Amino acid sequence: MLKVSSGEDGYLNNWIHTCDSCQATACTLYCHTDSAYLCHDCDKRIHGDNTTALSHHRVWICDACEAAPAAVTCSADAASLCIECDIQVHSVNPLASRHTRVPIPPIAGQICSSSNVQQDDQLPGTMFDTKNEIAALTMELNLEIDEDETDSWLLLEPGNTDNQTMSGFTYGEQLDEYVDVVDTCTKSFGPEQSSDQQQLVCVNCPEDSGSDSVVPVQTPRSKNQPLQEETQLQKQQFHSTYFNSEQSGSKAAFTNYPSSSLRVPMPMIAPAGIPNSFTGFPTTTTTTTTETFPNPWLLIPLQFTSMNREEKVLRYREKRKSRKFEKKIRYASRKAYAETRPRIKGKFARKTDKGIEDDQMFSKEDNGYGVVPSL
DNA sequence: ATCGCTTTGATAACCACATCTCACA
DNA sequence: GCTGTGAGATGTGGTTATCAAAGCG
């Protein structure tokens, strides 16, 4: 029953259960009704015969442990996971915990496969339609989140050191590590703004409001203006900004723009009730943008050309793939010393004379050389 | 709905000192 | 340009204190 094989990639392929039917290949799903682990072919043979068998409650095997029935699908990890693995995998770090997981419904219909087909690149069939639909759904959801995150990164203004904290969120060097936007973004807002970059930024400049762009104008409102009216106004502004497809030729600012329309309007106003995917900042019906962002510079929409943006998004995603949340040790030697240092309640303590002598003695024993005694 | 208390989780601070960096002779 | 020296900065880990958020009555 238990098998451990080595995969092509050199990693151990820890598929635990073989097919209960043929006992030859790794199982890919679990039938609750039959209480049996089955491979694709056996499932097709057993459950494809009649409609009653087809209605058996079957679920995928966890991609991680390959032992327990999968309970959720995580599109970010491109994997179906059992509850235990889900908890284990997605409790590692904050980013992982943000993965969108969707409960897996029982497999409906008949499997359609050859035995060699991986789960993730299934042939079309009713069985896989279910999974594909889930995957597509979750992928779509994650893409939105991904876009939101990417946009929020790109919107940030790392060079503006005076305003690096907004709504409790601090960005700057930490951001720069993952998004190399400093070179262009910071310059965009400086007095030495280049003409090209000036073109990229459009700040309520009537002369800039060309035919292919709509500059949202924040009209001053009277204080006694009804809230509902304000909200309606914001919605209208939002709509004219985002969905003026006749003029901008694009459905929204979320998408990439052709290079011909460099000056793409960005939202000056976060419409009520609509998540601001650029900033991630909460929007309420009671606060205006100016109230939320007292600094006028923060209202300046940051824009990228389509090439610029695509490139930055790609770089961001590449860096995001490789980013690690673990503490990065730059000097292993310092780590080694820190681990051997005496401590008092976690704090480094002075070395005693005996400790220094011991160190010297061990050093001589280890490599035959003495160490310069520290004072 | 509001308040106060408790619990929980995240994070900064602290410490000594080997090592690194950089200016200077 | 190369080398040596010294001062100051940096980084390292375990524990504790502090704070914010969540939960509950």
Coordinates of C-alpha atoms (C1' of nucleotides) in Angstrom, one line a residue:
Chain A
M1 CA 0.0 0.0 0.0
L2 CA 2.6 2.5 1.0
K3 CA 5.0 3.5 -1.7
V4 CA 7.7 6.1 -1.9
S5 CA 9.1 6.7 -5.3
S6 CA 11.6 9.2 -6.7
G7 CA 10.3 11.7 -9.1
E8 CA 11.9 13.0 -12.2
D9 CA 12.9 16.2 -10.5
G10 CA 14.9 14.3 -8.0
Y11 CA 12.5 15.0 -5.2
L12 CA 10.9 12.2 -3.4
N13 CA 7.5 11.6 -4.8
N14 CA 5.7 10.7 -1.7
W15 CA 2.6 9.4 -3.0
I16 CA 1.3 7.3 -0.2
H17 CA -1.7 5.5 -1.6
T18 CA -1.7 3.2 -4.6
C19 CA -4.9 2.5 -6.4
D20 CA -6.9 0.1 -4.3
S21 CA -8.2 -1.5 -7.4
C22 CA -5.2 -2.1 -9.7
Q23 CA -2.6 -1.8 -6.9
A24 CA -0.2 -0.6 -9.6
T25 CA -0.5 3.1 -10.0
A26 CA -0.8 6.1 -7.7
C27 CA -4.3 7.0 -6.8
T28 CA -5.7 10.3 -7.9
L29 CA -9.0 10.4 -6.1
Y30 CA -10.9 8.9 -3.2
C31 CA -14.4 7.5 -3.4
H32 CA -16.2 8.0 -0.1
T33 CA -19.0 5.7 -1.2
D34 CA -16.6 2.8 -1.9
S35 CA -14.1 3.9 0.7
A36 CA -11.4 3.3 -1.9
Y37 CA -8.5 5.1 -3.4
L38 CA -8.6 4.9 -7.1
C39 CA -6.5 5.9 -10.1
H40 CA -7.9 7.5 -13.2
D41 CA -8.3 4.4 -15.2
C42 CA -9.9 2.4 -12.4
D43 CA -12.2 5.2 -11.6
K44 CA -13.2 5.3 -15.2
R45 CA -13.7 1.6 -15.3
I46 CA -15.6 1.4 -12.0
H47 CA -17.6 4.6 -12.0
G48 CA -18.1 4.9 -15.7
D49 CA -20.2 1.8 -16.1
N50 CA -23.5 3.1 -14.7
T51 CA -25.1 6.3 -13.6
T52 CA -25.4 5.0 -10.0
A53 CA -21.7 4.5 -9.7
L54 CA -21.2 7.9 -11.3
S55 CA -23.1 9.5 -8.4
H56 CA -20.5 8.2 -5.9
H57 CA -19.1 10.8 -3.7
R58 CA -15.6 11.2 -5.0
V59 CA -12.9 13.8 -4.3
W60 CA -9.4 14.5 -5.4
I61 CA -6.4 13.4 -3.4
C62 CA -4.4 16.1 -1.7
D63 CA -1.6 17.2 -3.9
A64 CA 0.7 17.7 -1.0
C65 CA 0.4 14.6 1.1
E66 CA -1.2 12.6 -1.6
A67 CA -2.8 10.6 1.1
A68 CA -5.9 12.4 2.3
P69 CA -8.9 13.5 0.3
A70 CA -8.5 17.1 -0.8
A71 CA -10.8 19.6 0.7
V72 CA -9.9 22.9 -0.9
T73 CA -8.3 24.2 -4.0
C74 CA -5.6 26.8 -3.8
S75 CA -5.0 28.4 -7.2
A76 CA -2.0 30.3 -5.9
D77 CA -0.3 27.1 -5.2
A78 CA -2.1 25.4 -8.1
A79 CA -2.9 22.5 -5.8
S80 CA -5.8 20.7 -4.1
L81 CA -5.1 20.3 -0.5
C82 CA -6.6 18.3 2.4
I83 CA -7.5 20.2 5.5
E84 CA -4.4 19.3 7.3
C85 CA -2.1 20.3 4.5
D86 CA -4.1 23.4 3.9
I87 CA -3.5 24.5 7.4
Q88 CA 0.1 23.5 7.3
V89 CA 0.9 25.2 4.0
H90 CA -1.1 28.3 4.5
S91 CA 0.0 29.1 8.0
V92 CA 3.7 29.4 7.1
N93 CA 3.6 33.1 6.4
P94 CA 1.2 36.0 6.0
L95 CA 1.4 35.8 2.2
A96 CA 0.5 32.2 2.1
S97 CA -2.4 32.8 4.5
R98 CA -3.8 35.2 1.9
H99 CA -4.1 32.5 -0.7
T100 CA -7.7 32.1 -1.8
R101 CA -8.9 28.6 -1.3
V102 CA -12.2 27.3 -2.5
P103 CA -13.8 24.2 -1.1
I104 CA -13.8 21.3 -3.6
P105 CA -17.2 19.9 -4.4
P106 CA -17.5 16.2 -5.0
I107 CA -16.4 15.1 -8.5
A108 CA -19.4 14.8 -10.8
G109 CA -19.5 12.7 -13.8
Q110 CA -17.0 10.4 -15.4
I111 CA -13.3 10.7 -15.5
C112 CA -11.7 11.1 -18.8
S113 CA -8.1 10.4 -18.9
S114 CA -5.2 8.3 -19.6
S115 CA -3.3 7.0 -16.7
N116 CA -0.4 9.2 -17.3
V117 CA -2.2 12.4 -17.3
Q118 CA -1.5 14.7 -14.5
Q119 CA -4.3 16.2 -12.6
D120 CA -3.4 19.7 -13.5
D121 CA -3.5 19.3 -17.2
Q122 CA -6.5 17.2 -17.6
L123 CA -8.2 16.4 -20.8
P124 CA -11.6 17.8 -21.2
G125 CA -14.3 15.8 -19.6
T126 CA -17.1 16.2 -17.1
M127 CA -15.0 15.3 -14.2
F128 CA -12.4 17.8 -15.0
D129 CA -14.9 20.5 -15.8
T130 CA -15.7 20.7 -12.2
K131 CA -12.1 21.1 -11.2
N132 CA -11.4 23.4 -14.1
E133 CA -14.3 25.5 -13.2
I134 CA -13.1 25.8 -9.7
A135 CA -9.6 26.5 -10.8
A136 CA -10.8 29.0 -13.3
L137 CA -12.9 30.6 -10.6
T138 CA -10.2 30.8 -8.1
M139 CA -7.7 31.8 -10.6
E140 CA -9.9 34.6 -11.7
L141 CA -10.3 35.7 -8.1
N142 CA -6.6 35.5 -7.4
L143 CA -5.9 37.3 -10.6
E144 CA -8.0 40.1 -9.3
I145 CA -6.2 40.1 -6.0
D146 CA -2.9 39.8 -7.8
E147 CA -3.8 42.8 -9.9
D148 CA -4.9 44.7 -6.9
E149 CA -1.6 43.9 -5.1
T150 CA 0.5 44.7 -8.1
D151 CA -1.3 47.9 -8.7
S152 CA -1.1 48.9 -5.1
W153 CA 2.7 48.3 -5.3
L154 CA 3.0 50.2 -8.4
L155 CA 1.0 53.1 -7.2
L156 CA 3.2 53.6 -4.2
E157 CA 5.6 56.5 -4.2
P158 CA 8.7 55.3 -2.5
G159 CA 10.7 58.4 -3.2
N160 CA 8.4 60.6 -1.2
T161 CA 10.0 60.3 2.1
D162 CA 7.8 62.7 3.8
N163 CA 4.8 60.6 3.2
Q164 CA 5.9 57.1 3.6
T165 CA 3.3 56.3 6.0
M166 CA -0.3 56.1 5.0
S167 CA -3.0 54.6 7.0
G168 CA -0.5 52.8 9.1
F169 CA 1.2 51.2 6.1
T170 CA 4.8 52.1 5.7
Y171 CA 6.6 51.6 2.5
G172 CA 10.0 52.6 1.2
E173 CA 13.1 50.6 1.3
Q174 CA 11.2 47.5 2.0
L175 CA 9.1 48.1 -1.1
D176 CA 12.1 48.9 -3.2
E177 CA 13.5 45.6 -2.7
Y178 CA 10.7 44.1 -4.6
V179 CA 9.6 46.8 -6.9
D180 CA 12.2 48.9 -8.7
V181 CA 10.1 51.9 -9.3
V182 CA 12.2 54.4 -7.6
D183 CA 14.1 55.3 -10.6
T184 CA 11.1 56.5 -12.5
C185 CA 8.6 57.2 -9.8
T186 CA 10.6 59.5 -7.6
K187 CA 11.7 61.5 -10.5
S188 CA 8.2 61.9 -11.7
F189 CA 7.3 63.9 -8.7
G190 CA 10.5 65.9 -8.3
P191 CA 11.1 69.4 -9.5
E192 CA 13.4 68.0 -12.1
Q193 CA 10.6 66.2 -13.7
S194 CA 11.4 65.3 -17.2
S195 CA 9.1 66.1 -20.0
D196 CA 8.4 62.5 -20.7
Q197 CA 7.4 61.8 -17.2
Q198 CA 5.4 64.9 -17.0
Q199 CA 3.4 63.5 -19.8
L200 CA 2.8 60.5 -17.8
V201 CA 1.3 62.4 -15.0
C202 CA -1.8 64.3 -15.5
V203 CA -2.9 66.4 -12.7
N204 CA -6.1 68.1 -13.4
C205 CA -4.5 70.0 -16.3
P206 CA -7.3 71.1 -18.6
E207 CA -4.9 71.4 -21.4
D208 CA -3.8 67.9 -20.9
S209 CA -7.2 66.5 -21.1
G210 CA -6.8 65.2 -24.6
S211 CA -9.3 63.5 -26.6
D212 CA -8.2 60.1 -25.4
S213 CA -8.3 60.7 -21.8
V214 CA -10.7 61.9 -19.2
V215 CA -9.3 63.9 -16.3
P216 CA -11.4 63.5 -13.3
V217 CA -12.1 66.9 -11.9
Q218 CA -12.9 67.1 -8.2
T219 CA -15.4 69.9 -8.0
P220 CA -15.6 71.8 -4.7
R221 CA -18.7 70.9 -2.8
S222 CA -20.6 72.8 -0.3
K223 CA -20.6 71.5 3.2
N224 CA -24.3 71.2 3.3
Q225 CA -24.4 69.1 0.2
P226 CA -26.3 66.0 1.0
L227 CA -24.2 62.9 1.4
Q228 CA -26.2 61.0 -1.0
E229 CA -25.6 63.6 -3.7
E230 CA -22.0 63.5 -2.9
T231 CA -21.9 59.8 -3.2
Q232 CA -23.8 60.0 -6.5
L233 CA -21.3 62.6 -7.7
Q234 CA -18.4 60.3 -6.8
K235 CA -20.0 57.4 -8.6
Q236 CA -20.5 59.5 -11.7
Q237 CA -16.9 60.7 -11.6
F238 CA -15.8 57.2 -11.1
H239 CA -17.9 56.0 -14.0
S240 CA -16.7 58.8 -16.3
T241 CA -13.2 58.0 -15.3
Y242 CA -13.2 54.3 -15.6
F243 CA -15.9 53.4 -18.0
N244 CA -15.8 56.1 -20.6
S245 CA -14.9 53.4 -23.1
E246 CA -15.9 55.4 -26.1
Q247 CA -13.2 57.9 -25.5
S248 CA -10.5 56.0 -23.8
G249 CA -10.9 52.8 -25.7
S250 CA -10.4 50.8 -22.7
K251 CA -12.7 49.3 -20.2
A252 CA -10.9 50.5 -17.1
A253 CA -7.7 51.7 -15.7
F254 CA -6.9 48.3 -14.5
T255 CA -5.9 47.1 -17.9
N256 CA -2.9 47.9 -19.9
Y257 CA -3.2 50.7 -22.4
P258 CA -1.8 51.0 -25.8
S259 CA 1.2 53.1 -26.0
S260 CA -0.6 55.7 -28.0
S261 CA -2.7 56.6 -25.0
L262 CA 0.0 57.3 -22.5
R263 CA -2.0 59.6 -20.4
V264 CA -4.4 57.3 -18.8
P265 CA -6.7 58.7 -16.2
M266 CA -6.3 57.2 -12.8
P267 CA -8.9 57.6 -10.1
M268 CA -8.7 60.7 -8.1
I269 CA -11.7 59.5 -6.2
A270 CA -12.3 56.2 -4.7
P271 CA -16.0 55.7 -5.2
A272 CA -18.1 54.7 -2.4
G273 CA -18.7 51.0 -2.1
I274 CA -16.2 50.1 -4.7
P275 CA -13.0 48.6 -3.6
N276 CA -10.1 50.8 -4.5
S277 CA -7.8 48.2 -6.1
F278 CA -5.1 50.8 -6.7
T279 CA -4.5 51.8 -3.2
G280 CA -6.1 49.2 -1.1
F281 CA -7.1 51.9 1.2
P282 CA -10.5 51.6 2.6
T283 CA -13.1 53.9 1.2
T284 CA -16.1 55.1 3.0
T285 CA -19.1 57.0 2.1
T286 CA -18.5 59.6 4.6
T287 CA -15.0 60.7 3.8
T288 CA -13.8 62.4 0.7
T289 CA -10.5 61.7 -0.9
T290 CA -9.1 64.9 0.3
E291 CA -10.0 64.0 3.8
T292 CA -8.4 60.7 3.6
F293 CA -5.3 62.0 1.8
P294 CA -4.5 65.4 3.2
N295 CA -1.4 65.7 1.2
P296 CA -2.2 66.8 -2.3
W297 CA 0.7 64.9 -3.7
L298 CA -1.0 61.7 -2.7
L299 CA -3.8 62.6 -5.0
I300 CA -1.5 62.7 -8.0
P301 CA -2.2 59.7 -10.1
L302 CA 0.8 57.7 -10.9
Q303 CA 0.8 56.3 -14.4
F304 CA 2.9 54.1 -16.5
T305 CA 3.0 53.4 -20.1
S306 CA 1.7 50.0 -21.0
M307 CA 5.3 48.9 -21.7
N308 CA 6.5 50.5 -18.5
R309 CA 3.8 48.9 -16.5
E310 CA 4.0 45.5 -18.0
E311 CA 7.7 45.5 -17.4
K312 CA 7.4 46.6 -13.9
V313 CA 4.6 44.2 -13.2
L314 CA 6.7 41.4 -14.6
R315 CA 9.6 42.4 -12.5
Y316 CA 7.5 42.7 -9.5
R317 CA 6.0 39.2 -10.0
E318 CA 9.4 37.7 -10.6
K319 CA 10.7 39.3 -7.4
R320 CA 7.6 38.2 -5.6
K321 CA 8.2 34.7 -6.6
S322 CA 11.6 34.7 -5.1
R323 CA 10.9 36.8 -2.0
K324 CA 11.3 35.1 1.3
F325 CA 9.9 36.0 4.6
E326 CA 12.6 34.2 6.6
K327 CA 15.2 36.3 8.2
K328 CA 18.1 36.7 5.8
I329 CA 21.5 36.0 7.4
R330 CA 24.2 38.1 5.7
Y331 CA 27.0 37.0 7.9
A332 CA 27.0 33.4 9.0
S333 CA 30.1 34.1 11.2
R334 CA 28.2 36.7 13.2
K335 CA 25.3 34.3 13.5
A336 CA 27.7 31.6 14.8
Y337 CA 29.1 34.0 17.3
A338 CA 25.7 35.2 18.4
E339 CA 24.6 31.6 19.0
T340 CA 27.6 30.9 21.2
R341 CA 27.5 34.1 23.2
P342 CA 26.3 34.0 26.8
R343 CA 23.0 35.5 27.4
I344 CA 21.0 36.8 30.3
K345 CA 17.3 36.8 29.7
G346 CA 17.9 36.7 26.0
K347 CA 20.3 39.7 26.1
F348 CA 23.9 39.3 25.2
A349 CA 26.0 39.2 28.3
R350 CA 29.7 39.9 28.8
K351 CA 31.9 37.0 28.4
T352 CA 33.4 35.9 31.6
D353 CA 37.2 35.4 31.8
K354 CA 36.6 31.7 32.0
G355 CA 34.5 31.8 28.9
I356 CA 37.2 33.7 27.0
E357 CA 39.8 31.2 28.1
D358 CA 37.6 28.4 27.0
D359 CA 37.1 30.0 23.6
Q360 CA 40.8 30.4 23.2
M361 CA 41.4 26.8 24.2
F362 CA 38.8 25.5 21.8
S363 CA 40.1 27.6 19.1
K364 CA 43.6 26.2 19.5
E365 CA 42.2 22.7 19.6
D366 CA 40.1 23.2 16.6
N367 CA 42.5 24.7 14.1
G368 CA 45.8 24.9 15.8
Y369 CA 45.8 28.7 15.7
G370 CA 45.2 31.1 18.6
V371 CA 42.8 33.9 18.4
V372 CA 43.5 37.4 19.2
P373 CA 42.0 37.9 22.7
S374 CA 39.3 40.4 22.7
L375 CA 39.3 43.1 25.3
Chain B
dA1 C1' -24.6 49.8 20.6
dT2 C1' -21.1 50.7 24.0
dC3 C1' -17.8 49.8 27.6
dG4 C1' -14.3 47.3 30.1
dC5 C1' -11.6 43.4 30.6
dT6 C1' -9.0 39.4 28.9
dT7 C1' -6.6 37.0 25.5
dT8 C1' -3.8 36.6 21.5
dG9 C1' -0.5 37.8 18.1
dA10 C1' 2.9 40.8 16.2
dT11 C1' 6.8 43.5 16.8
dA12 C1' 10.4 46.5 18.8
dA13 C1' 14.0 46.8 22.1
dC14 C1' 17.8 45.2 24.6
dC15 C1' 22.3 43.3 25.2
dA16 C1' 27.9 42.3 23.8
dC17 C1' 31.1 41.9 20.5
dA18 C1' 33.1 40.0 16.1
dT19 C1' 33.2 41.7 11.8
dC20 C1' 32.8 45.0 8.2
dT21 C1' 33.4 49.7 6.1
dC22 C1' 35.8 53.7 5.2
dA23 C1' 38.7 57.5 5.9
dC24 C1' 43.3 58.7 6.6
dA25 C1' 48.4 58.5 6.9
Chain C
dG1 C1' 48.4 53.1 -6.4
dC2 C1' 49.1 50.0 -2.4
dT3 C1' 49.2 49.0 2.5
dG4 C1' 48.3 49.4 7.4
dT5 C1' 45.6 51.4 11.1
dG6 C1' 41.9 53.0 13.8
dA7 C1' 37.3 54.6 14.6
dG8 C1' 32.7 53.9 13.9
dA9 C1' 28.9 51.2 12.0
dT10 C1' 26.7 46.8 11.5
dG11 C1' 24.6 42.5 12.4
dT12 C1' 23.6 38.6 15.1
dG13 C1' 19.7 35.7 18.5
dG14 C1' 16.7 34.8 22.7
dT15 C1' 13.9 37.0 25.8
dT16 C1' 10.9 40.5 27.3
dA17 C1' 8.0 44.5 27.0
dT18 C1' 4.7 46.9 24.5
dC19 C1' 0.9 47.6 21.6
dA20 C1' -3.1 46.6 18.7
dA21 C1' -6.8 43.8 17.6
dA22 C1' -10.1 40.4 18.6
dG23 C1' -13.2 38.2 21.6
dC24 C1' -16.5 38.1 25.3
dG25 C1' -19.7 39.3 28.9

